[in-house]
mmCIF file of C-alpha atoms in Angstrom:
data_model
loop_
_atom_site.group_PDB
_atom_site.id
_atom_site.type_symbol
_atom_site.label_atom_id
_atom_site.label_comp_id
_atom_site.label_asym_id
_atom_site.label_seq_id
_atom_site.Cartn_x
_atom_site.Cartn_y
_atom_site.Cartn_z
ATOM 1 C CA UNK A 1065 10.928 -54.149 140.596
ATOM 2 C CA UNK A 1066 9.300 -57.384 141.742
ATOM 3 C CA UNK A 1067 11.513 -60.519 141.387
ATOM 4 C CA UNK A 1068 8.515 -62.528 140.077
ATOM 5 C CA UNK A 1069 5.133 -62.021 138.643
ATOM 6 C CA UNK A 1070 2.429 -60.514 140.738
ATOM 7 C CA UNK A 1071 -0.203 -63.023 141.997
ATOM 8 C CA UNK A 1072 -2.869 -63.661 139.239
ATOM 9 C CA UNK A 1073 -5.791 -63.265 141.560
ATOM 10 C CA UNK A 1074 -4.495 -59.858 142.672
ATOM 11 C CA UNK A 1075 -4.271 -58.832 139.049
ATOM 12 C CA UNK A 1076 -7.737 -59.923 138.363
ATOM 13 C CA UNK A 1077 -8.974 -57.979 141.364
ATOM 14 C CA UNK A 1078 -7.103 -54.834 140.253
ATOM 15 C CA UNK A 1079 -8.513 -55.112 136.721
ATOM 16 C CA UNK A 1080 -12.163 -55.714 137.904
ATOM 17 C CA UNK A 1081 -11.878 -52.788 140.500
ATOM 18 C CA UNK A 1082 -10.356 -50.437 137.911
ATOM 19 C CA UNK A 1083 -13.096 -51.276 135.385
ATOM 20 C CA UNK A 1084 -15.892 -50.683 137.872
ATOM 21 C CA UNK A 1085 -14.119 -48.148 140.048
ATOM 22 C CA UNK A 1086 -15.956 -50.060 142.830
ATOM 23 C CA UNK A 1087 -14.630 -52.717 145.186
ATOM 24 C CA UNK A 1088 -18.210 -53.874 145.830
ATOM 25 C CA UNK A 1089 -18.853 -54.541 142.130
ATOM 26 C CA UNK A 1090 -15.543 -56.162 141.587
ATOM 27 C CA UNK A 1091 -16.242 -58.425 144.533
ATOM 28 C CA UNK A 1092 -19.652 -59.385 143.019
ATOM 29 C CA UNK A 1093 -17.971 -60.154 139.570
ATOM 30 C CA UNK A 1094 -15.266 -62.232 141.085
ATOM 31 C CA UNK A 1095 -17.644 -63.919 143.687
ATOM 32 C CA UNK A 1096 -15.598 -62.953 146.615
ATOM 33 C CA UNK A 1097 -16.151 -60.480 149.493
ATOM 34 C CA UNK A 1098 -15.197 -56.766 149.216
ATOM 35 C CA UNK A 1099 -12.683 -57.361 151.916
ATOM 36 C CA UNK A 1100 -10.997 -60.037 149.889
ATOM 37 C CA UNK A 1101 -10.780 -57.669 146.859
ATOM 38 C CA UNK A 1102 -9.201 -54.980 149.055
ATOM 39 C CA UNK A 1103 -6.723 -57.416 150.454
ATOM 40 C CA UNK A 1104 -5.644 -58.670 146.998
ATOM 41 C CA UNK A 1105 -5.165 -54.984 145.843
ATOM 42 C CA UNK A 1106 -3.161 -54.314 148.887
ATOM 43 C CA UNK A 1107 -0.956 -57.444 148.135
ATOM 44 C CA UNK A 1108 -0.395 -56.177 144.557
ATOM 45 C CA UNK A 1109 0.392 -52.698 145.758
ATOM 46 C CA UNK A 1110 3.003 -53.980 148.063
ATOM 47 C CA UNK A 1111 4.368 -56.334 145.358
ATOM 48 C CA UNK A 1112 4.845 -53.384 142.975
ATOM 49 C CA UNK A 1113 5.775 -50.772 145.597
ATOM 50 C CA UNK A 1114 3.301 -48.273 144.285
ATOM 51 C CA UNK A 1115 -0.249 -47.214 145.051
ATOM 52 C CA UNK A 1116 -2.752 -48.070 142.294
ATOM 53 C CA UNK A 1117 -5.903 -46.572 143.857
ATOM 54 C CA UNK A 1118 -6.840 -43.636 146.081
ATOM 55 C CA UNK A 1119 -9.548 -44.461 148.579
ATOM 56 C CA UNK A 1120 -12.255 -41.792 149.094
ATOM 57 C CA UNK A 1121 -15.414 -41.888 151.232
ATOM 58 C CA UNK A 1122 -17.734 -42.966 148.388
ATOM 59 C CA UNK A 1123 -15.356 -45.160 146.359
ATOM 60 C CA UNK A 1124 -11.945 -45.455 144.658
ATOM 61 C CA UNK A 1125 -10.203 -43.929 141.767
ATOM 62 C CA UNK A 1126 -7.024 -44.803 139.918
ATOM 63 C CA UNK A 1127 -3.733 -43.067 140.681
ATOM 64 C CA UNK A 1128 -1.429 -42.132 137.746
ATOM 65 C CA UNK A 1129 0.395 -45.297 138.315
ATOM 66 C CA UNK A 1130 -2.807 -47.298 138.122
ATOM 67 C CA UNK A 1131 -3.882 -45.665 134.953
ATOM 68 C CA UNK A 1132 -0.517 -46.482 133.414
ATOM 69 C CA UNK A 1133 -0.638 -50.123 134.595
ATOM 70 C CA UNK A 1134 -4.267 -50.921 133.567
ATOM 71 C CA UNK A 1135 -3.913 -51.049 129.731
ATOM 72 C CA UNK A 1136 -1.022 -53.622 129.904
ATOM 73 C CA UNK A 1137 -2.864 -55.830 132.291
ATOM 74 C CA UNK A 1138 -6.061 -55.714 130.085
ATOM 75 C CA UNK A 1139 -4.004 -56.571 127.101
ATOM 76 C CA UNK A 1140 -2.266 -59.368 128.913
ATOM 77 C CA UNK A 1141 -5.691 -60.949 129.845
ATOM 78 C CA UNK A 1142 -6.963 -60.441 126.289
ATOM 79 C CA UNK A 1143 -3.906 -62.392 124.884
ATOM 80 C CA UNK A 1144 -4.545 -65.221 127.520
ATOM 81 C CA UNK A 1145 -8.104 -65.414 126.406
ATOM 82 C CA UNK A 1146 -7.219 -65.494 122.725
ATOM 83 C CA UNK A 1147 -4.512 -68.144 123.262
ATOM 84 C CA UNK A 1148 -6.967 -70.201 125.335
ATOM 85 C CA UNK A 1149 -9.533 -70.017 122.549
ATOM 86 C CA UNK A 1150 -7.077 -71.134 119.967
ATOM 87 C CA UNK A 1151 -6.042 -74.119 122.057
ATOM 88 C CA UNK A 1152 -9.643 -74.953 122.865
ATOM 89 C CA UNK A 1153 -10.422 -74.931 119.130
ATOM 90 C CA UNK A 1154 -7.844 -77.718 118.625
ATOM 91 C CA UNK A 1155 -9.403 -80.101 121.097
ATOM 92 C CA UNK A 1156 -13.163 -79.227 120.679
ATOM 93 C CA UNK A 1157 -15.735 -81.466 119.098
ATOM 94 C CA UNK A 1158 -15.596 -82.070 115.340
ATOM 95 C CA UNK A 1159 -18.874 -80.321 114.771
ATOM 96 C CA UNK A 1160 -18.562 -77.498 112.266
ATOM 97 C CA UNK A 1161 -21.496 -75.155 111.711
ATOM 98 C CA UNK A 1162 -21.780 -73.733 108.276
ATOM 99 C CA UNK A 1163 -24.249 -71.057 107.315
ATOM 100 C CA UNK A 1164 -25.100 -70.939 103.546
ATOM 101 C CA UNK A 1165 -27.791 -69.551 101.342
ATOM 102 C CA UNK A 1166 -30.490 -72.038 100.529
ATOM 103 C CA UNK A 1167 -29.621 -72.094 96.839
ATOM 104 C CA UNK A 1168 -25.790 -72.765 97.442
ATOM 105 C CA UNK A 1169 -26.600 -75.391 100.114
ATOM 106 C CA UNK A 1170 -28.950 -77.322 97.936
ATOM 107 C CA UNK A 1171 -27.207 -76.902 94.505
ATOM 108 C CA UNK A 1172 -23.529 -77.004 95.461
ATOM 109 C CA UNK A 1173 -22.856 -78.172 99.051
ATOM 110 C CA UNK A 1174 -25.168 -81.026 99.566
ATOM 111 C CA UNK A 1175 -24.243 -82.871 96.445
ATOM 112 C CA UNK A 1176 -20.586 -82.800 97.634
ATOM 113 C CA UNK A 1177 -21.148 -84.219 101.081
ATOM 114 C CA UNK A 1178 -19.785 -87.591 100.145
ATOM 115 C CA UNK A 1179 -16.581 -85.996 98.975
ATOM 116 C CA UNK A 1180 -16.397 -84.013 102.269
ATOM 117 C CA UNK A 1181 -16.909 -87.125 104.367
ATOM 118 C CA UNK A 1182 -14.250 -89.005 102.537
ATOM 119 C CA UNK A 1183 -11.674 -86.202 102.909
ATOM 120 C CA UNK A 1184 -12.512 -85.216 106.506
ATOM 121 C CA UNK A 1185 -14.272 -88.030 108.281
ATOM 122 C CA UNK A 1186 -13.647 -86.585 111.758
ATOM 123 C CA UNK A 1187 -15.640 -83.423 111.204
ATOM 124 C CA UNK A 1188 -19.423 -83.463 111.314
ATOM 125 C CA UNK A 1189 -21.087 -80.601 109.290
ATOM 126 C CA UNK A 1190 -24.149 -78.825 110.650
ATOM 127 C CA UNK A 1191 -25.604 -76.777 107.793
ATOM 128 C CA UNK A 1192 -27.996 -73.995 108.382
ATOM 129 C CA UNK A 1193 -29.490 -71.931 105.660
ATOM 130 C CA UNK A 1194 -29.941 -68.253 105.862
ATOM 131 C CA UNK A 1195 -29.581 -65.185 103.526
ATOM 132 C CA UNK A 1196 -28.695 -62.743 106.280
ATOM 133 C CA UNK A 1197 -25.093 -61.908 107.056
ATOM 134 C CA UNK A 1198 -23.949 -63.775 110.124
ATOM 135 C CA UNK A 1199 -22.999 -62.017 113.331
ATOM 136 C CA UNK A 1200 -20.189 -64.280 114.332
ATOM 137 C CA UNK A 1201 -19.959 -62.747 117.835
ATOM 138 C CA UNK A 1202 -23.595 -63.641 118.650
ATOM 139 C CA UNK A 1203 -24.071 -67.103 116.886
ATOM 140 C CA UNK A 1204 -22.608 -70.574 117.016
ATOM 141 C CA UNK A 1205 -21.745 -70.349 113.268
ATOM 142 C CA UNK A 1206 -18.181 -71.162 112.362
ATOM 143 C CA UNK A 1207 -18.051 -70.257 108.724
ATOM 144 C CA UNK A 1208 -20.534 -68.746 106.291
ATOM 145 C CA UNK A 1209 -20.969 -68.887 102.535
ATOM 146 C CA UNK A 1210 -22.400 -65.754 100.849
ATOM 147 C CA UNK A 1211 -22.907 -64.530 97.292
ATOM 148 C CA UNK A 1212 -21.679 -61.003 96.506
ATOM 149 C CA UNK A 1213 -18.321 -59.160 96.136
ATOM 150 C CA UNK A 1214 -16.607 -60.796 99.063
ATOM 151 C CA UNK A 1215 -15.870 -57.549 100.902
ATOM 152 C CA UNK A 1216 -16.594 -58.118 104.573
ATOM 153 C CA UNK A 1217 -14.671 -55.936 107.023
ATOM 154 C CA UNK A 1218 -13.119 -57.977 109.885
ATOM 155 C CA UNK A 1219 -13.673 -61.257 108.133
ATOM 156 C CA UNK A 1220 -11.418 -63.471 106.032
ATOM 157 C CA UNK A 1221 -12.994 -63.946 102.557
ATOM 158 C CA UNK A 1222 -12.089 -66.679 100.034
ATOM 159 C CA UNK A 1223 -13.753 -67.099 96.702
ATOM 160 C CA UNK A 1224 -15.287 -70.524 96.310
ATOM 161 C CA UNK A 1225 -16.958 -70.595 93.007
ATOM 162 C CA UNK A 1226 -18.401 -68.211 90.338
ATOM 163 C CA UNK A 1227 -21.667 -69.429 89.056
ATOM 164 C CA UNK A 1228 -23.103 -68.887 85.535
ATOM 165 C CA UNK A 1229 -25.316 -65.827 85.837
ATOM 166 C CA UNK A 1230 -27.864 -65.037 83.135
ATOM 167 C CA UNK A 1231 -30.218 -62.092 82.462
ATOM 168 C CA UNK A 1232 -33.800 -63.231 82.281
ATOM 169 C CA UNK A 1233 -37.301 -61.680 82.025
ATOM 170 C CA UNK A 1234 -40.902 -62.911 81.486
ATOM 171 C CA UNK A 1235 -42.440 -63.159 78.075
ATOM 172 C CA UNK A 1236 -45.023 -60.578 79.067
ATOM 173 C CA UNK A 1237 -42.402 -58.036 79.924
ATOM 174 C CA UNK A 1238 -40.540 -58.719 76.752
ATOM 175 C CA UNK A 1239 -43.816 -58.285 74.803
ATOM 176 C CA UNK A 1240 -44.456 -54.902 76.452
ATOM 177 C CA UNK A 1241 -40.857 -53.525 76.166
ATOM 178 C CA UNK A 1242 -39.561 -55.355 73.110
ATOM 179 C CA UNK A 1243 -36.825 -57.851 73.012
ATOM 180 C CA UNK A 1244 -33.508 -56.021 73.563
ATOM 181 C CA UNK A 1245 -31.176 -55.879 70.617
ATOM 182 C CA UNK A 1246 -28.084 -54.825 72.719
ATOM 183 C CA UNK A 1247 -27.146 -55.206 76.418
ATOM 184 C CA UNK A 1248 -27.417 -51.531 76.742
ATOM 185 C CA UNK A 1249 -31.094 -51.599 75.842
ATOM 186 C CA UNK A 1250 -31.741 -53.163 79.375
ATOM 187 C CA UNK A 1251 -30.464 -49.829 80.787
ATOM 188 C CA UNK A 1252 -34.057 -48.552 80.159
ATOM 189 C CA UNK A 1253 -35.715 -51.584 81.631
ATOM 190 C CA UNK A 1254 -36.800 -52.119 85.272
ATOM 191 C CA UNK A 1255 -34.343 -54.370 87.007
ATOM 192 C CA UNK A 1256 -34.584 -56.565 90.147
ATOM 193 C CA UNK A 1257 -31.378 -56.538 92.200
ATOM 194 C CA UNK A 1258 -29.368 -58.608 94.593
ATOM 195 C CA UNK A 1259 -28.960 -57.406 98.192
ATOM 196 C CA UNK A 1260 -25.675 -55.647 97.521
ATOM 197 C CA UNK A 1261 -27.110 -54.150 94.354
ATOM 198 C CA UNK A 1262 -23.909 -54.724 92.486
ATOM 199 C CA UNK A 1263 -24.875 -57.521 90.004
ATOM 200 C CA UNK A 1264 -26.275 -55.424 87.257
ATOM 201 C CA UNK A 1265 -23.483 -52.842 87.549
ATOM 202 C CA UNK A 1266 -20.911 -55.597 86.926
ATOM 203 C CA UNK A 1267 -23.084 -57.060 84.250
ATOM 204 C CA UNK A 1268 -23.276 -53.779 82.174
ATOM 205 C CA UNK A 1269 -19.583 -53.242 82.745
ATOM 206 C CA UNK A 1270 -18.899 -56.674 81.319
ATOM 207 C CA UNK A 1271 -20.909 -55.729 78.224
ATOM 208 C CA UNK A 1272 -19.422 -52.285 77.908
ATOM 209 C CA UNK A 1273 -22.827 -50.660 78.363
ATOM 210 C CA UNK A 1274 -21.992 -47.270 79.674
ATOM 211 C CA UNK A 1275 -25.530 -45.949 79.328
ATOM 212 C CA UNK A 1276 -26.643 -47.506 82.625
ATOM 213 C CA UNK A 1277 -25.766 -45.167 85.479
ATOM 214 C CA UNK A 1278 -28.574 -45.493 88.174
ATOM 215 C CA UNK A 1279 -29.530 -48.317 90.345
ATOM 216 C CA UNK A 1280 -33.216 -48.467 90.750
ATOM 217 C CA UNK A 1281 -35.804 -51.169 91.655
ATOM 218 C CA UNK A 1282 -36.297 -53.670 94.437
ATOM 219 C CA UNK A 1283 -33.536 -55.728 95.844
ATOM 220 C CA UNK A 1284 -33.599 -59.146 97.683
ATOM 221 C CA UNK A 1285 -31.164 -61.039 99.875
ATOM 222 C CA UNK A 1286 -32.631 -64.366 98.677
ATOM 223 C CA UNK A 1287 -32.280 -65.821 95.190
ATOM 224 C CA UNK A 1288 -35.695 -67.491 95.554
ATOM 225 C CA UNK A 1289 -37.483 -64.268 96.368
ATOM 226 C CA UNK A 1290 -35.494 -62.467 93.503
ATOM 227 C CA UNK A 1291 -36.800 -65.157 91.126
ATOM 228 C CA UNK A 1292 -40.347 -64.787 92.316
ATOM 229 C CA UNK A 1293 -40.116 -61.015 91.712
ATOM 230 C CA UNK A 1294 -38.789 -61.577 88.069
ATOM 231 C CA UNK A 1295 -41.559 -64.170 87.414
ATOM 232 C CA UNK A 1296 -44.029 -61.508 88.585
ATOM 233 C CA UNK A 1297 -42.841 -59.223 85.917
ATOM 234 C CA UNK A 1298 -41.209 -56.700 88.204
ATOM 235 C CA UNK A 1299 -38.257 -56.361 85.939
ATOM 236 C CA UNK A 1300 -35.207 -58.237 84.369
ATOM 237 C CA UNK A 1301 -33.094 -60.181 86.765
ATOM 238 C CA UNK A 1302 -29.726 -61.694 86.998
ATOM 239 C CA UNK A 1303 -29.924 -65.274 88.355
ATOM 240 C CA UNK A 1304 -27.806 -68.453 88.427
ATOM 241 C CA UNK A 1305 -28.478 -70.545 85.488
ATOM 242 C CA UNK A 1306 -29.033 -73.647 87.495
ATOM 243 C CA UNK A 1307 -31.780 -71.906 89.476
ATOM 244 C CA UNK A 1308 -33.945 -70.995 86.364
ATOM 245 C CA UNK A 1309 -33.407 -73.924 84.043
ATOM 246 C CA UNK A 1310 -36.896 -75.274 84.730
ATOM 247 C CA UNK A 1311 -38.473 -71.852 84.098
ATOM 248 C CA UNK A 1312 -36.502 -71.387 80.893
ATOM 249 C CA UNK A 1313 -37.428 -74.856 79.689
ATOM 250 C CA UNK A 1314 -41.189 -74.341 80.446
ATOM 251 C CA UNK A 1315 -41.275 -70.864 78.966
ATOM 252 C CA UNK A 1316 -41.921 -68.931 82.083
ATOM 253 C CA UNK A 1317 -38.765 -67.051 81.546
ATOM 254 C CA UNK A 1318 -36.638 -66.033 78.568
ATOM 255 C CA UNK A 1319 -32.884 -65.695 78.582
ATOM 256 C CA UNK A 1320 -31.967 -62.302 77.208
ATOM 257 C CA UNK A 1321 -28.313 -62.601 76.416
ATOM 258 C CA UNK A 1322 -25.521 -65.179 76.776
ATOM 259 C CA UNK A 1323 -24.201 -65.597 80.341
ATOM 260 C CA UNK A 1324 -21.691 -63.178 81.595
ATOM 261 C CA UNK A 1325 -18.300 -64.002 83.281
ATOM 262 C CA UNK A 1326 -18.260 -61.885 86.388
ATOM 263 C CA UNK A 1327 -15.451 -63.376 88.527
ATOM 264 C CA UNK A 1328 -15.811 -60.981 91.499
ATOM 265 C CA UNK A 1329 -19.546 -61.657 91.735
ATOM 266 C CA UNK A 1330 -19.234 -65.047 93.391
ATOM 267 C CA UNK A 1331 -19.822 -67.338 96.382
ATOM 268 C CA UNK A 1332 -17.286 -66.560 99.164
ATOM 269 C CA UNK A 1333 -16.368 -68.580 102.268
ATOM 270 C CA UNK A 1334 -16.156 -66.159 105.153
ATOM 271 C CA UNK A 1335 -14.997 -66.432 108.812
ATOM 272 C CA UNK A 1336 -13.644 -64.051 111.560
ATOM 273 C CA UNK A 1337 -10.071 -63.247 111.148
ATOM 274 C CA UNK A 1338 -9.157 -64.417 114.644
ATOM 275 C CA UNK A 1339 -10.777 -67.884 114.048
ATOM 276 C CA UNK A 1340 -9.364 -68.649 110.571
ATOM 277 C CA UNK A 1341 -6.540 -70.781 111.911
ATOM 278 C CA UNK A 1342 -8.776 -73.066 114.001
ATOM 279 C CA UNK A 1343 -7.982 -76.580 112.629
ATOM 280 C CA UNK A 1344 -11.670 -77.530 111.735
ATOM 281 C CA UNK A 1345 -12.162 -74.275 109.926
ATOM 282 C CA UNK A 1346 -8.837 -74.411 108.174
ATOM 283 C CA UNK A 1347 -9.571 -77.983 107.173
ATOM 284 C CA UNK A 1348 -12.981 -77.162 105.700
ATOM 285 C CA UNK A 1349 -11.486 -74.098 103.846
ATOM 286 C CA UNK A 1350 -8.783 -76.273 102.322
ATOM 287 C CA UNK A 1351 -11.362 -78.774 101.258
ATOM 288 C CA UNK A 1352 -13.939 -76.409 99.692
ATOM 289 C CA UNK A 1353 -11.317 -74.411 97.886
ATOM 290 C CA UNK A 1354 -9.585 -77.408 96.490
ATOM 291 C CA UNK A 1355 -12.426 -79.700 95.565
ATOM 292 C CA UNK A 1356 -11.893 -80.787 92.026
ATOM 293 C CA UNK A 1357 -15.570 -80.268 91.121
ATOM 294 C CA UNK A 1358 -15.290 -76.490 91.671
#
């Protein structure tokens, strides 16, 4: 057993050579010569007292000892990378990029920016609007706010606010189908859906309307597009009351039943599990979940 840790450069050379099964490719990755990689591997083998590679005419392959050693080295490098990322997150700039749906950004987030600046003056928000789910591994987005059930594998999800959702339709559609007497009457109507196609299901459950069993009709990941489809007479829609108040007032839409309380169908703050403890993300989460105007 070695009396001290092996040289870090030797471990890096071993991991790269084992991954590529090529001294040449490992050298290109590490920006050194193949001879240097071979020398570092020899140093490591001497330090450990075992052979890690077998050399053949056309390349190298791992010995049993090398195969046993590799997972631990990879895990160690991964832990170093994760720890470095956490520390870097504590000293990085105060810019926090938030992805939100256009409706939430305009109706909820922007009116509260003064409150945010007072609570967290050292963090600058960059708000980008989108309805698509964020690929956190390929974007600069730190956190996202999405409407739905809050079930996103691999992500931390915190419910921010449940908005008042109401069932609406155009006067022409109501004239054609007749005003519904009971919530279950809408089971025979065409419906326009959210992207997760869960809203109407929850709405009928809330109203104890068991007659509705099948999800049919178009769905949209944008509340604005869903509203346009409802205004075009494509079916009844479930929409935030704040989004349709002008259309209700001007008679373009009619509210079919009182608003339903669907707690799970809400706006959620989501971020990767491995980034949830970054100071700026934790601070934003605390603010948005504790703002008194929720």
